[in-house]
Amino acid sequence: MTSKPLVSAGINNDDLSDGASMPSTSIVNAIVTPLMTYGQFDGLLNKWNLALEDQEKQFLHQVNQVNAWDRTLMDNGEKIALLHGEVEKVKQDQKRLENELDFVLSQQKELEEILIPLEESVNQQSGAASQQSTDEEHERTYQSAETIDAQLKQMTQDLKDVIEYLNSFAGPANTTDPLQQICKILNTHMNSLQWIDKNSGILQRKVEEVTQIMENHQFMEQKRRARMSFD
């Protein structure tokens, strides 16, 4: 098929040939547009189609990226919410452990205050009434020591469970990670509790030693009274 040139509408040649006989005010200049073949138009149309397809591909690629970023943001938001809940739970557990630790320290101090006069009074006690009071004091002290020891063991186990639970969420060591910092603080608390537990054991052994001294004192006092009664 032979491509025919596209000719714009205008004044024909016959009209132009008669232009000399027309008045100058009635002459109309013909508007001439560039001529374009069908092949040129088809090539330009294909070029536009390719450019449009390329823009469409880029747009779809950007849409996929935005969707991926949106999913990532949603996942991270859920993880942050979960981590925030765990941190709040750890803060509550830490506060509870601190309160229990303060209570244990006060109990330990009270036990020490009880032991000091008890040791001093061992060599000064005499008589049945005094001995009965000492026995009651000794029994109360011994029970306090056992109670403190049981509380320390329970607190140590609770703290160990909390640390293991947190370590299950923790990844590689990172000093800027709040979870790692909390684990470090709890490990310090656990070391403190172990130290208190150790000292509580020492105090308990001390109570047992005082008990043994009192029993020996009672035995010697009974022997002395028996000899005095025979004399």
mmCIF file with all atom_site columns, C-alpha atoms in Angstrom:
data_model
loop_
_atom_site.group_PDB
_atom_site.id
_atom_site.type_symbol
_atom_site.label_atom_id
_atom_site.label_alt_id
_atom_site.label_comp_id
_atom_site.label_asym_id
_atom_site.label_entity_id
_atom_site.label_seq_id
_atom_site.pdbx_PDB_ins_code
_atom_site.Cartn_x
_atom_site.Cartn_y
_atom_site.Cartn_z
_atom_site.occupancy
_atom_site.B_iso_or_equiv
_atom_site.pdbx_formal_charge
_atom_site.auth_seq_id
_atom_site.auth_comp_id
_atom_site.auth_asym_id
_atom_site.auth_atom_id
_atom_site.pdbx_PDB_model_num
ATOM 1   C CA . MET A 1 1   ? 0.000  0.000   0.000   1.00 0.00 ? 1   MET A CA 1
ATOM 2   C CA . THR A 1 2   ? 1.368  3.384   -1.065  1.00 0.00 ? 2   THR A CA 1
ATOM 3   C CA . SER A 1 3   ? 1.425  5.992   1.700   1.00 0.00 ? 3   SER A CA 1
ATOM 4   C CA . LYS A 1 4   ? -0.197 9.208   0.633   1.00 0.00 ? 4   LYS A CA 1
ATOM 5   C CA . PRO A 1 5   ? 0.905  12.452  2.170   1.00 0.00 ? 5   PRO A CA 1
ATOM 6   C CA . LEU A 1 6   ? -1.506 14.089  4.556   1.00 0.00 ? 6   LEU A CA 1
ATOM 7   C CA . VAL A 1 7   ? -2.547 17.439  3.114   1.00 0.00 ? 7   VAL A CA 1
ATOM 8   C CA . SER A 1 8   ? -4.119 20.032  5.358   1.00 0.00 ? 8   SER A CA 1
ATOM 9   C CA . ALA A 1 9   ? -7.302 21.784  4.432   1.00 0.00 ? 9   ALA A CA 1
ATOM 10  C CA . GLY A 1 10  ? -6.803 25.284  2.988   1.00 0.00 ? 10  GLY A CA 1
ATOM 11  C CA . ILE A 1 11  ? -7.254 27.377  -0.099  1.00 0.00 ? 11  ILE A CA 1
ATOM 12  C CA . ASN A 1 12  ? -6.743 25.475  -3.387  1.00 0.00 ? 12  ASN A CA 1
ATOM 13  C CA . ASN A 1 13  ? -4.294 26.423  -6.099  1.00 0.00 ? 13  ASN A CA 1
ATOM 14  C CA . ASP A 1 14  ? -6.955 27.880  -8.377  1.00 0.00 ? 14  ASP A CA 1
ATOM 15  C CA . ASP A 1 15  ? -7.960 30.307  -5.683  1.00 0.00 ? 15  ASP A CA 1
ATOM 16  C CA . LEU A 1 16  ? -4.338 31.304  -5.199  1.00 0.00 ? 16  LEU A CA 1
ATOM 17  C CA . SER A 1 17  ? -3.844 31.861  -8.951  1.00 0.00 ? 17  SER A CA 1
ATOM 18  C CA . ASP A 1 18  ? -6.623 34.385  -8.902  1.00 0.00 ? 18  ASP A CA 1
ATOM 19  C CA . GLY A 1 19  ? -5.167 36.250  -5.992  1.00 0.00 ? 19  GLY A CA 1
ATOM 20  C CA . ALA A 1 20  ? -3.845 39.041  -8.139  1.00 0.00 ? 20  ALA A CA 1
ATOM 21  C CA . SER A 1 21  ? -7.353 40.029  -9.229  1.00 0.00 ? 21  SER A CA 1
ATOM 22  C CA . MET A 1 22  ? -8.657 40.123  -5.630  1.00 0.00 ? 22  MET A CA 1
ATOM 23  C CA . PRO A 1 23  ? -8.437 43.172  -3.407  1.00 0.00 ? 23  PRO A CA 1
ATOM 24  C CA . SER A 1 24  ? -5.493 43.199  -1.003  1.00 0.00 ? 24  SER A CA 1
ATOM 25  C CA . THR A 1 25  ? -7.782 43.356  2.049   1.00 0.00 ? 25  THR A CA 1
ATOM 26  C CA . SER A 1 26  ? -9.492 40.082  1.085   1.00 0.00 ? 26  SER A CA 1
ATOM 27  C CA . ILE A 1 27  ? -6.342 37.966  0.731   1.00 0.00 ? 27  ILE A CA 1
ATOM 28  C CA . VAL A 1 28  ? -6.268 35.108  3.301   1.00 0.00 ? 28  VAL A CA 1
ATOM 29  C CA . ASN A 1 29  ? -2.942 33.528  4.086   1.00 0.00 ? 29  ASN A CA 1
ATOM 30  C CA . ALA A 1 30  ? -3.100 29.755  3.917   1.00 0.00 ? 30  ALA A CA 1
ATOM 31  C CA . ILE A 1 31  ? -2.165 27.869  7.147   1.00 0.00 ? 31  ILE A CA 1
ATOM 32  C CA . VAL A 1 32  ? 0.419  25.259  6.251   1.00 0.00 ? 32  VAL A CA 1
ATOM 33  C CA . THR A 1 33  ? 0.938  22.291  8.654   1.00 0.00 ? 33  THR A CA 1
ATOM 34  C CA . PRO A 1 34  ? 3.924  19.922  8.516   1.00 0.00 ? 34  PRO A CA 1
ATOM 35  C CA . LEU A 1 35  ? 3.321  16.877  6.425   1.00 0.00 ? 35  LEU A CA 1
ATOM 36  C CA . MET A 1 36  ? 3.530  13.431  8.217   1.00 0.00 ? 36  MET A CA 1
ATOM 37  C CA . THR A 1 37  ? 3.441  10.061  6.583   1.00 0.00 ? 37  THR A CA 1
ATOM 38  C CA . TYR A 1 38  ? 1.542  7.096   8.039   1.00 0.00 ? 38  TYR A CA 1
ATOM 39  C CA . GLY A 1 39  ? 4.820  5.340   8.785   1.00 0.00 ? 39  GLY A CA 1
ATOM 40  C CA . GLN A 1 40  ? 6.078  8.301   10.805  1.00 0.00 ? 40  GLN A CA 1
ATOM 41  C CA . PHE A 1 41  ? 2.806  8.476   12.709  1.00 0.00 ? 41  PHE A CA 1
ATOM 42  C CA . ASP A 1 42  ? 2.867  4.737   13.390  1.00 0.00 ? 42  ASP A CA 1
ATOM 43  C CA . GLY A 1 43  ? 6.478  4.933   14.625  1.00 0.00 ? 43  GLY A CA 1
ATOM 44  C CA . LEU A 1 44  ? 5.645  7.827   16.933  1.00 0.00 ? 44  LEU A CA 1
ATOM 45  C CA . LEU A 1 45  ? 2.629  5.934   18.273  1.00 0.00 ? 45  LEU A CA 1
ATOM 46  C CA . ASN A 1 46  ? 4.759  2.846   18.970  1.00 0.00 ? 46  ASN A CA 1
ATOM 47  C CA . LYS A 1 47  ? 7.307  5.014   20.770  1.00 0.00 ? 47  LYS A CA 1
ATOM 48  C CA . TRP A 1 48  ? 4.592  6.439   22.988  1.00 0.00 ? 48  TRP A CA 1
ATOM 49  C CA . ASN A 1 49  ? 3.229  2.955   23.692  1.00 0.00 ? 49  ASN A CA 1
ATOM 50  C CA . LEU A 1 50  ? 6.683  1.713   24.735  1.00 0.00 ? 50  LEU A CA 1
ATOM 51  C CA . ALA A 1 51  ? 7.184  4.732   26.991  1.00 0.00 ? 51  ALA A CA 1
ATOM 52  C CA . LEU A 1 52  ? 3.750  4.170   28.546  1.00 0.00 ? 52  LEU A CA 1
ATOM 53  C CA . GLU A 1 53  ? 4.489  0.473   29.144  1.00 0.00 ? 53  GLU A CA 1
ATOM 54  C CA . ASP A 1 54  ? 7.800  1.379   30.773  1.00 0.00 ? 54  ASP A CA 1
ATOM 55  C CA . GLN A 1 55  ? 6.079  3.899   33.050  1.00 0.00 ? 55  GLN A CA 1
ATOM 56  C CA . GLU A 1 56  ? 3.449  1.290   33.906  1.00 0.00 ? 56  GLU A CA 1
ATOM 57  C CA . LYS A 1 57  ? 6.134  -1.256  34.863  1.00 0.00 ? 57  LYS A CA 1
ATOM 58  C CA . GLN A 1 58  ? 7.891  1.300   37.054  1.00 0.00 ? 58  GLN A CA 1
ATOM 59  C CA . PHE A 1 59  ? 4.606  2.211   38.717  1.00 0.00 ? 59  PHE A CA 1
ATOM 60  C CA . LEU A 1 60  ? 3.751  -1.435  39.439  1.00 0.00 ? 60  LEU A CA 1
ATOM 61  C CA . HIS A 1 61  ? 7.258  -1.995  40.813  1.00 0.00 ? 61  HIS A CA 1
ATOM 62  C CA . GLN A 1 62  ? 6.890  0.992   43.133  1.00 0.00 ? 62  GLN A CA 1
ATOM 63  C CA . VAL A 1 63  ? 3.444  -0.226  44.228  1.00 0.00 ? 63  VAL A CA 1
ATOM 64  C CA . ASN A 1 64  ? 4.934  -3.622  45.139  1.00 0.00 ? 64  ASN A CA 1
ATOM 65  C CA . GLN A 1 65  ? 7.709  -1.916  47.087  1.00 0.00 ? 65  GLN A CA 1
ATOM 66  C CA . VAL A 1 66  ? 5.212  0.232   48.995  1.00 0.00 ? 66  VAL A CA 1
ATOM 67  C CA . ASN A 1 67  ? 3.119  -2.850  49.820  1.00 0.00 ? 67  ASN A CA 1
ATOM 68  C CA . ALA A 1 68  ? 6.218  -4.672  51.056  1.00 0.00 ? 68  ALA A CA 1
ATOM 69  C CA . TRP A 1 69  ? 7.219  -1.711  53.216  1.00 0.00 ? 69  TRP A CA 1
ATOM 70  C CA . ASP A 1 70  ? 3.686  -1.506  54.578  1.00 0.00 ? 70  ASP A CA 1
ATOM 71  C CA . ARG A 1 71  ? 3.738  -5.198  55.561  1.00 0.00 ? 71  ARG A CA 1
ATOM 72  C CA . THR A 1 72  ? 7.155  -4.724  57.167  1.00 0.00 ? 72  THR A CA 1
ATOM 73  C CA . LEU A 1 73  ? 5.896  -1.736  59.161  1.00 0.00 ? 73  LEU A CA 1
ATOM 74  C CA . MET A 1 74  ? 2.869  -3.696  60.354  1.00 0.00 ? 74  MET A CA 1
ATOM 75  C CA . ASP A 1 75  ? 5.032  -6.659  61.399  1.00 0.00 ? 75  ASP A CA 1
ATOM 76  C CA . ASN A 1 76  ? 7.465  -4.389  63.214  1.00 0.00 ? 76  ASN A CA 1
ATOM 77  C CA . GLY A 1 77  ? 4.568  -2.612  64.915  1.00 0.00 ? 77  GLY A CA 1
ATOM 78  C CA . GLU A 1 78  ? 3.267  -5.931  66.244  1.00 0.00 ? 78  GLU A CA 1
ATOM 79  C CA . LYS A 1 79  ? 6.747  -6.909  67.420  1.00 0.00 ? 79  LYS A CA 1
ATOM 80  C CA . ILE A 1 80  ? 7.209  -3.555  69.153  1.00 0.00 ? 80  ILE A CA 1
ATOM 81  C CA . ALA A 1 81  ? 3.840  -3.918  70.889  1.00 0.00 ? 81  ALA A CA 1
ATOM 82  C CA . LEU A 1 82  ? 4.763  -7.433  72.033  1.00 0.00 ? 82  LEU A CA 1
ATOM 83  C CA . LEU A 1 83  ? 8.162  -6.286  73.266  1.00 0.00 ? 83  LEU A CA 1
ATOM 84  C CA . HIS A 1 84  ? 6.567  -3.351  75.095  1.00 0.00 ? 84  HIS A CA 1
ATOM 85  C CA . GLY A 1 85  ? 4.236  -5.741  76.898  1.00 0.00 ? 85  GLY A CA 1
ATOM 86  C CA . GLU A 1 86  ? 7.139  -7.991  77.881  1.00 0.00 ? 86  GLU A CA 1
ATOM 87  C CA . VAL A 1 87  ? 9.151  -5.006  79.131  1.00 0.00 ? 87  VAL A CA 1
ATOM 88  C CA . GLU A 1 88  ? 6.221  -3.831  81.266  1.00 0.00 ? 88  GLU A CA 1
ATOM 89  C CA . LYS A 1 89  ? 5.862  -7.333  82.700  1.00 0.00 ? 89  LYS A CA 1
ATOM 90  C CA . VAL A 1 90  ? 9.573  -7.432  83.485  1.00 0.00 ? 90  VAL A CA 1
ATOM 91  C CA . LYS A 1 91  ? 9.345  -4.032  85.189  1.00 0.00 ? 91  LYS A CA 1
ATOM 92  C CA . GLN A 1 92  ? 6.525  -5.315  87.387  1.00 0.00 ? 92  GLN A CA 1
ATOM 93  C CA . ASP A 1 93  ? 8.464  -8.487  88.217  1.00 0.00 ? 93  ASP A CA 1
ATOM 94  C CA . GLN A 1 94  ? 11.547 -6.424  88.970  1.00 0.00 ? 94  GLN A CA 1
ATOM 95  C CA . LYS A 1 95  ? 9.577  -4.151  91.301  1.00 0.00 ? 95  LYS A CA 1
ATOM 96  C CA . ARG A 1 96  ? 8.108  -7.166  93.076  1.00 0.00 ? 96  ARG A CA 1
ATOM 97  C CA . LEU A 1 97  ? 11.553 -8.723  93.451  1.00 0.00 ? 97  LEU A CA 1
ATOM 98  C CA . GLU A 1 98  ? 12.952 -5.467  94.820  1.00 0.00 ? 98  GLU A CA 1
ATOM 99  C CA . ASN A 1 99  ? 10.164 -5.335  97.408  1.00 0.00 ? 99  ASN A CA 1
ATOM 100 C CA . GLU A 1 100 ? 10.810 -8.933  98.403  1.00 0.00 ? 100 GLU A CA 1
ATOM 101 C CA . LEU A 1 101 ? 14.521 -8.232  98.572  1.00 0.00 ? 101 LEU A CA 1
ATOM 102 C CA . ASP A 1 102 ? 13.907 -5.273  100.889 1.00 0.00 ? 102 ASP A CA 1
ATOM 103 C CA . PHE A 1 103 ? 11.723 -7.488  103.057 1.00 0.00 ? 103 PHE A CA 1
ATOM 104 C CA . VAL A 1 104 ? 14.400 -10.179 103.220 1.00 0.00 ? 104 VAL A CA 1
ATOM 105 C CA . LEU A 1 105 ? 17.043 -7.602  104.129 1.00 0.00 ? 105 LEU A CA 1
ATOM 106 C CA . SER A 1 106 ? 14.839 -6.269  106.919 1.00 0.00 ? 106 SER A CA 1
ATOM 107 C CA . GLN A 1 107 ? 14.270 -9.827  108.159 1.00 0.00 ? 107 GLN A CA 1
ATOM 108 C CA . GLN A 1 108 ? 17.999 -10.473 108.068 1.00 0.00 ? 108 GLN A CA 1
ATOM 109 C CA . LYS A 1 109 ? 18.665 -7.302  110.035 1.00 0.00 ? 109 LYS A CA 1
ATOM 110 C CA . GLU A 1 110 ? 16.020 -8.272  112.572 1.00 0.00 ? 110 GLU A CA 1
ATOM 111 C CA . LEU A 1 111 ? 17.562 -11.723 112.873 1.00 0.00 ? 111 LEU A CA 1
ATOM 112 C CA . GLU A 1 112 ? 20.988 -10.219 113.511 1.00 0.00 ? 112 GLU A CA 1
ATOM 113 C CA . GLU A 1 113 ? 19.512 -7.934  116.170 1.00 0.00 ? 113 GLU A CA 1
ATOM 114 C CA . ILE A 1 114 ? 17.903 -10.945 117.823 1.00 0.00 ? 114 ILE A CA 1
ATOM 115 C CA . LEU A 1 115 ? 21.088 -13.031 117.760 1.00 0.00 ? 115 LEU A CA 1
ATOM 116 C CA . ILE A 1 116 ? 23.309 -10.388 119.367 1.00 0.00 ? 116 ILE A CA 1
ATOM 117 C CA . PRO A 1 117 ? 21.484 -10.166 122.715 1.00 0.00 ? 117 PRO A CA 1
ATOM 118 C CA . LEU A 1 118 ? 20.785 -13.878 122.588 1.00 0.00 ? 118 LEU A CA 1
ATOM 119 C CA . GLU A 1 119 ? 24.479 -14.676 122.441 1.00 0.00 ? 119 GLU A CA 1
ATOM 120 C CA . GLU A 1 120 ? 25.201 -12.203 125.227 1.00 0.00 ? 120 GLU A CA 1
ATOM 121 C CA . SER A 1 121 ? 22.501 -13.633 127.460 1.00 0.00 ? 121 SER A CA 1
ATOM 122 C CA . VAL A 1 122 ? 23.644 -17.255 127.159 1.00 0.00 ? 122 VAL A CA 1
ATOM 123 C CA . ASN A 1 123 ? 26.176 -16.918 129.958 1.00 0.00 ? 123 ASN A CA 1
ATOM 124 C CA . GLN A 1 124 ? 23.829 -14.859 132.156 1.00 0.00 ? 124 GLN A CA 1
ATOM 125 C CA . GLN A 1 125 ? 20.655 -16.923 132.095 1.00 0.00 ? 125 GLN A CA 1
ATOM 126 C CA . SER A 1 126 ? 19.576 -18.877 135.183 1.00 0.00 ? 126 SER A CA 1
ATOM 127 C CA . GLY A 1 127 ? 16.362 -20.192 136.648 1.00 0.00 ? 127 GLY A CA 1
ATOM 128 C CA . ALA A 1 128 ? 13.487 -22.046 135.065 1.00 0.00 ? 128 ALA A CA 1
ATOM 129 C CA . ALA A 1 129 ? 11.479 -18.959 134.064 1.00 0.00 ? 129 ALA A CA 1
ATOM 130 C CA . SER A 1 130 ? 14.457 -17.386 132.382 1.00 0.00 ? 130 SER A CA 1
ATOM 131 C CA . GLN A 1 131 ? 15.250 -20.664 130.669 1.00 0.00 ? 131 GLN A CA 1
ATOM 132 C CA . GLN A 1 132 ? 11.691 -20.976 129.348 1.00 0.00 ? 132 GLN A CA 1
ATOM 133 C CA . SER A 1 133 ? 11.830 -17.446 127.932 1.00 0.00 ? 133 SER A CA 1
ATOM 134 C CA . THR A 1 134 ? 15.136 -18.261 126.278 1.00 0.00 ? 134 THR A CA 1
ATOM 135 C CA . ASP A 1 135 ? 13.699 -21.400 124.729 1.00 0.00 ? 135 ASP A CA 1
ATOM 136 C CA . GLU A 1 136 ? 10.800 -19.430 123.275 1.00 0.00 ? 136 GLU A CA 1
ATOM 137 C CA . GLU A 1 137 ? 13.176 -16.783 121.918 1.00 0.00 ? 137 GLU A CA 1
ATOM 138 C CA . HIS A 1 138 ? 15.385 -19.453 120.443 1.00 0.00 ? 138 HIS A CA 1
ATOM 139 C CA . GLU A 1 139 ? 12.435 -21.182 118.799 1.00 0.00 ? 139 GLU A CA 1
ATOM 140 C CA . ARG A 1 140 ? 11.211 -17.916 117.283 1.00 0.00 ? 140 ARG A CA 1
ATOM 141 C CA . THR A 1 141 ? 14.694 -17.093 116.007 1.00 0.00 ? 141 THR A CA 1
ATOM 142 C CA . TYR A 1 142 ? 15.115 -20.519 114.479 1.00 0.00 ? 142 TYR A CA 1
ATOM 143 C CA . GLN A 1 143 ? 11.738 -20.295 112.740 1.00 0.00 ? 143 GLN A CA 1
ATOM 144 C CA . SER A 1 144 ? 12.621 -16.837 111.408 1.00 0.00 ? 144 SER A CA 1
ATOM 145 C CA . ALA A 1 145 ? 15.867 -18.202 109.996 1.00 0.00 ? 145 ALA A CA 1
ATOM 146 C CA . GLU A 1 146 ? 14.032 -21.067 108.290 1.00 0.00 ? 146 GLU A CA 1
ATOM 147 C CA . THR A 1 147 ? 11.410 -18.668 106.889 1.00 0.00 ? 147 THR A CA 1
ATOM 148 C CA . ILE A 1 148 ? 14.054 -16.328 105.480 1.00 0.00 ? 148 ILE A CA 1
ATOM 149 C CA . ASP A 1 149 ? 15.954 -19.228 103.952 1.00 0.00 ? 149 ASP A CA 1
ATOM 150 C CA . ALA A 1 150 ? 12.788 -20.546 102.264 1.00 0.00 ? 150 ALA A CA 1
ATOM 151 C CA . GLN A 1 151 ? 11.921 -17.070 100.954 1.00 0.00 ? 151 GLN A CA 1
ATOM 152 C CA . LEU A 1 152 ? 15.410 -16.585 99.554  1.00 0.00 ? 152 LEU A CA 1
ATOM 153 C CA . LYS A 1 153 ? 15.297 -19.910 97.757  1.00 0.00 ? 153 LYS A CA 1
ATOM 154 C CA . GLN A 1 154 ? 11.886 -19.108 96.282  1.00 0.00 ? 154 GLN A CA 1
ATOM 155 C CA . MET A 1 155 ? 12.986 -15.631 95.181  1.00 0.00 ? 155 MET A CA 1
ATOM 156 C CA . THR A 1 156 ? 16.142 -17.027 93.613  1.00 0.00 ? 156 THR A CA 1
ATOM 157 C CA . GLN A 1 157 ? 14.106 -19.581 91.676  1.00 0.00 ? 157 GLN A CA 1
ATOM 158 C CA . ASP A 1 158 ? 11.578 -16.929 90.560  1.00 0.00 ? 158 ASP A CA 1
ATOM 159 C CA . LEU A 1 159 ? 14.362 -14.649 89.376  1.00 0.00 ? 159 LEU A CA 1
ATOM 160 C CA . LYS A 1 160 ? 16.028 -17.529 87.556  1.00 0.00 ? 160 LYS A CA 1
ATOM 161 C CA . ASP A 1 161 ? 12.742 -18.332 85.771  1.00 0.00 ? 161 ASP A CA 1
ATOM 162 C CA . VAL A 1 162 ? 12.317 -14.673 84.736  1.00 0.00 ? 162 VAL A CA 1
ATOM 163 C CA . ILE A 1 163 ? 15.877 -14.505 83.365  1.00 0.00 ? 163 ILE A CA 1
ATOM 164 C CA . GLU A 1 164 ? 15.457 -17.743 81.406  1.00 0.00 ? 164 GLU A CA 1
ATOM 165 C CA . TYR A 1 165 ? 12.146 -16.452 80.028  1.00 0.00 ? 165 TYR A CA 1
ATOM 166 C CA . LEU A 1 166 ? 13.766 -13.198 78.902  1.00 0.00 ? 166 LEU A CA 1
ATOM 167 C CA . ASN A 1 167 ? 16.758 -14.987 77.419  1.00 0.00 ? 167 ASN A CA 1
ATOM 168 C CA . SER A 1 168 ? 14.366 -16.976 75.226  1.00 0.00 ? 168 SER A CA 1
ATOM 169 C CA . PHE A 1 169 ? 13.374 -13.661 73.549  1.00 0.00 ? 169 PHE A CA 1
ATOM 170 C CA . ALA A 1 170 ? 16.851 -12.174 73.460  1.00 0.00 ? 170 ALA A CA 1
ATOM 171 C CA . GLY A 1 171 ? 18.998 -12.448 70.352  1.00 0.00 ? 171 GLY A CA 1
ATOM 172 C CA . PRO A 1 172 ? 22.758 -11.830 70.018  1.00 0.00 ? 172 PRO A CA 1
ATOM 173 C CA . ALA A 1 173 ? 24.379 -9.676  72.666  1.00 0.00 ? 173 ALA A CA 1
ATOM 174 C CA . ASN A 1 174 ? 23.671 -5.997  72.117  1.00 0.00 ? 174 ASN A CA 1
ATOM 175 C CA . THR A 1 175 ? 24.516 -3.430  74.775  1.00 0.00 ? 175 THR A CA 1
ATOM 176 C CA . THR A 1 176 ? 21.972 -0.955  73.375  1.00 0.00 ? 176 THR A CA 1
ATOM 177 C CA . ASP A 1 177 ? 19.082 -3.431  73.397  1.00 0.00 ? 177 ASP A CA 1
ATOM 178 C CA . PRO A 1 178 ? 16.681 -2.631  76.295  1.00 0.00 ? 178 PRO A CA 1
ATOM 179 C CA . LEU A 1 179 ? 15.929 -6.339  76.728  1.00 0.00 ? 179 LEU A CA 1
ATOM 180 C CA . GLN A 1 180 ? 19.619 -7.132  77.127  1.00 0.00 ? 180 GLN A CA 1
ATOM 181 C CA . GLN A 1 181 ? 19.969 -4.332  79.682  1.00 0.00 ? 181 GLN A CA 1
ATOM 182 C CA . ILE A 1 182 ? 17.035 -5.696  81.672  1.00 0.00 ? 182 ILE A CA 1
ATOM 183 C CA . CYS A 1 183 ? 18.584 -9.179  81.630  1.00 0.00 ? 183 CYS A CA 1
ATOM 184 C CA . LYS A 1 184 ? 21.833 -7.692  82.893  1.00 0.00 ? 184 LYS A CA 1
ATOM 185 C CA . ILE A 1 185 ? 20.030 -5.937  85.755  1.00 0.00 ? 185 ILE A CA 1
ATOM 186 C CA . LEU A 1 186 ? 18.155 -9.105  86.677  1.00 0.00 ? 186 LEU A CA 1
ATOM 187 C CA . ASN A 1 187 ? 21.388 -11.093 86.617  1.00 0.00 ? 187 ASN A CA 1
ATOM 188 C CA . THR A 1 188 ? 22.807 -8.564  89.073  1.00 0.00 ? 188 THR A CA 1
ATOM 189 C CA . HIS A 1 189 ? 19.752 -8.995  91.284  1.00 0.00 ? 189 HIS A CA 1
ATOM 190 C CA . MET A 1 190 ? 20.161 -12.744 91.146  1.00 0.00 ? 190 MET A CA 1
ATOM 191 C CA . ASN A 1 191 ? 23.789 -12.462 92.215  1.00 0.00 ? 191 ASN A CA 1
ATOM 192 C CA . SER A 1 192 ? 22.650 -10.276 95.116  1.00 0.00 ? 192 SER A CA 1
ATOM 193 C CA . LEU A 1 193 ? 20.042 -12.831 96.127  1.00 0.00 ? 193 LEU A CA 1
ATOM 194 C CA . GLN A 1 194 ? 22.609 -15.604 95.983  1.00 0.00 ? 194 GLN A CA 1
ATOM 195 C CA . TRP A 1 195 ? 24.885 -13.537 98.211  1.00 0.00 ? 195 TRP A CA 1
ATOM 196 C CA . ILE A 1 196 ? 22.024 -12.994 100.660 1.00 0.00 ? 196 ILE A CA 1
ATOM 197 C CA . ASP A 1 197 ? 21.174 -16.686 100.524 1.00 0.00 ? 197 ASP A CA 1
ATOM 198 C CA . LYS A 1 198 ? 24.777 -17.516 101.348 1.00 0.00 ? 198 LYS A CA 1
ATOM 199 C CA . ASN A 1 199 ? 24.810 -15.123 104.287 1.00 0.00 ? 199 ASN A CA 1
ATOM 200 C CA . SER A 1 200 ? 21.438 -16.430 105.420 1.00 0.00 ? 200 SER A CA 1
ATOM 201 C CA . GLY A 1 201 ? 22.968 -19.896 105.536 1.00 0.00 ? 201 GLY A CA 1
ATOM 202 C CA . ILE A 1 202 ? 25.788 -18.521 107.643 1.00 0.00 ? 202 ILE A CA 1
ATOM 203 C CA . LEU A 1 203 ? 23.272 -16.944 110.013 1.00 0.00 ? 203 LEU A CA 1
ATOM 204 C CA . GLN A 1 204 ? 21.357 -20.191 110.233 1.00 0.00 ? 204 GLN A CA 1
ATOM 205 C CA . ARG A 1 205 ? 24.522 -22.057 111.153 1.00 0.00 ? 205 ARG A CA 1
ATOM 206 C CA . LYS A 1 206 ? 25.165 -19.366 113.710 1.00 0.00 ? 206 LYS A CA 1
ATOM 207 C CA . VAL A 1 207 ? 21.713 -19.954 115.188 1.00 0.00 ? 207 VAL A CA 1
ATOM 208 C CA . GLU A 1 208 ? 22.449 -23.657 115.361 1.00 0.00 ? 208 GLU A CA 1
ATOM 209 C CA . GLU A 1 209 ? 25.720 -22.940 117.144 1.00 0.00 ? 209 GLU A CA 1
ATOM 210 C CA . VAL A 1 210 ? 23.909 -20.741 119.652 1.00 0.00 ? 210 VAL A CA 1
ATOM 211 C CA . THR A 1 211 ? 21.340 -23.489 120.107 1.00 0.00 ? 211 THR A CA 1
ATOM 212 C CA . GLN A 1 212 ? 24.088 -25.999 120.812 1.00 0.00 ? 212 GLN A CA 1
ATOM 213 C CA . ILE A 1 213 ? 25.705 -23.627 123.314 1.00 0.00 ? 213 ILE A CA 1
ATOM 214 C CA . MET A 1 214 ? 22.374 -23.133 125.064 1.00 0.00 ? 214 MET A CA 1
ATOM 215 C CA . GLU A 1 215 ? 21.751 -26.857 125.225 1.00 0.00 ? 215 GLU A CA 1
ATOM 216 C CA . ASN A 1 216 ? 25.219 -27.411 126.671 1.00 0.00 ? 216 ASN A CA 1
ATOM 217 C CA . HIS A 1 217 ? 24.584 -24.619 129.147 1.00 0.00 ? 217 HIS A CA 1
ATOM 218 C CA . GLN A 1 218 ? 21.294 -26.207 130.179 1.00 0.00 ? 218 GLN A CA 1
ATOM 219 C CA . PHE A 1 219 ? 22.950 -29.572 130.616 1.00 0.00 ? 219 PHE A CA 1
ATOM 220 C CA . MET A 1 220 ? 25.748 -28.131 132.738 1.00 0.00 ? 220 MET A CA 1
ATOM 221 C CA . GLU A 1 221 ? 23.233 -26.147 134.804 1.00 0.00 ? 221 GLU A CA 1
ATOM 222 C CA . GLN A 1 222 ? 21.182 -29.260 135.455 1.00 0.00 ? 222 GLN A CA 1
ATOM 223 C CA . LYS A 1 223 ? 24.301 -31.183 136.526 1.00 0.00 ? 223 LYS A CA 1
ATOM 224 C CA . ARG A 1 224 ? 25.305 -28.351 138.853 1.00 0.00 ? 224 ARG A CA 1
ATOM 225 C CA . ARG A 1 225 ? 21.867 -28.255 140.435 1.00 0.00 ? 225 ARG A CA 1
ATOM 226 C CA . ALA A 1 226 ? 21.871 -32.029 140.800 1.00 0.00 ? 226 ALA A CA 1
ATOM 227 C CA . ARG A 1 227 ? 25.181 -31.935 142.646 1.00 0.00 ? 227 ARG A CA 1
ATOM 228 C CA . MET A 1 228 ? 23.948 -29.122 144.868 1.00 0.00 ? 228 MET A CA 1
ATOM 229 C CA . SER A 1 229 ? 20.809 -31.092 145.760 1.00 0.00 ? 229 SER A CA 1
ATOM 230 C CA . PHE A 1 230 ? 22.869 -34.155 146.745 1.00 0.00 ? 230 PHE A CA 1
ATOM 231 C CA . ASP A 1 231 ? 25.260 -32.036 148.788 1.00 0.00 ? 231 ASP A CA 1
#
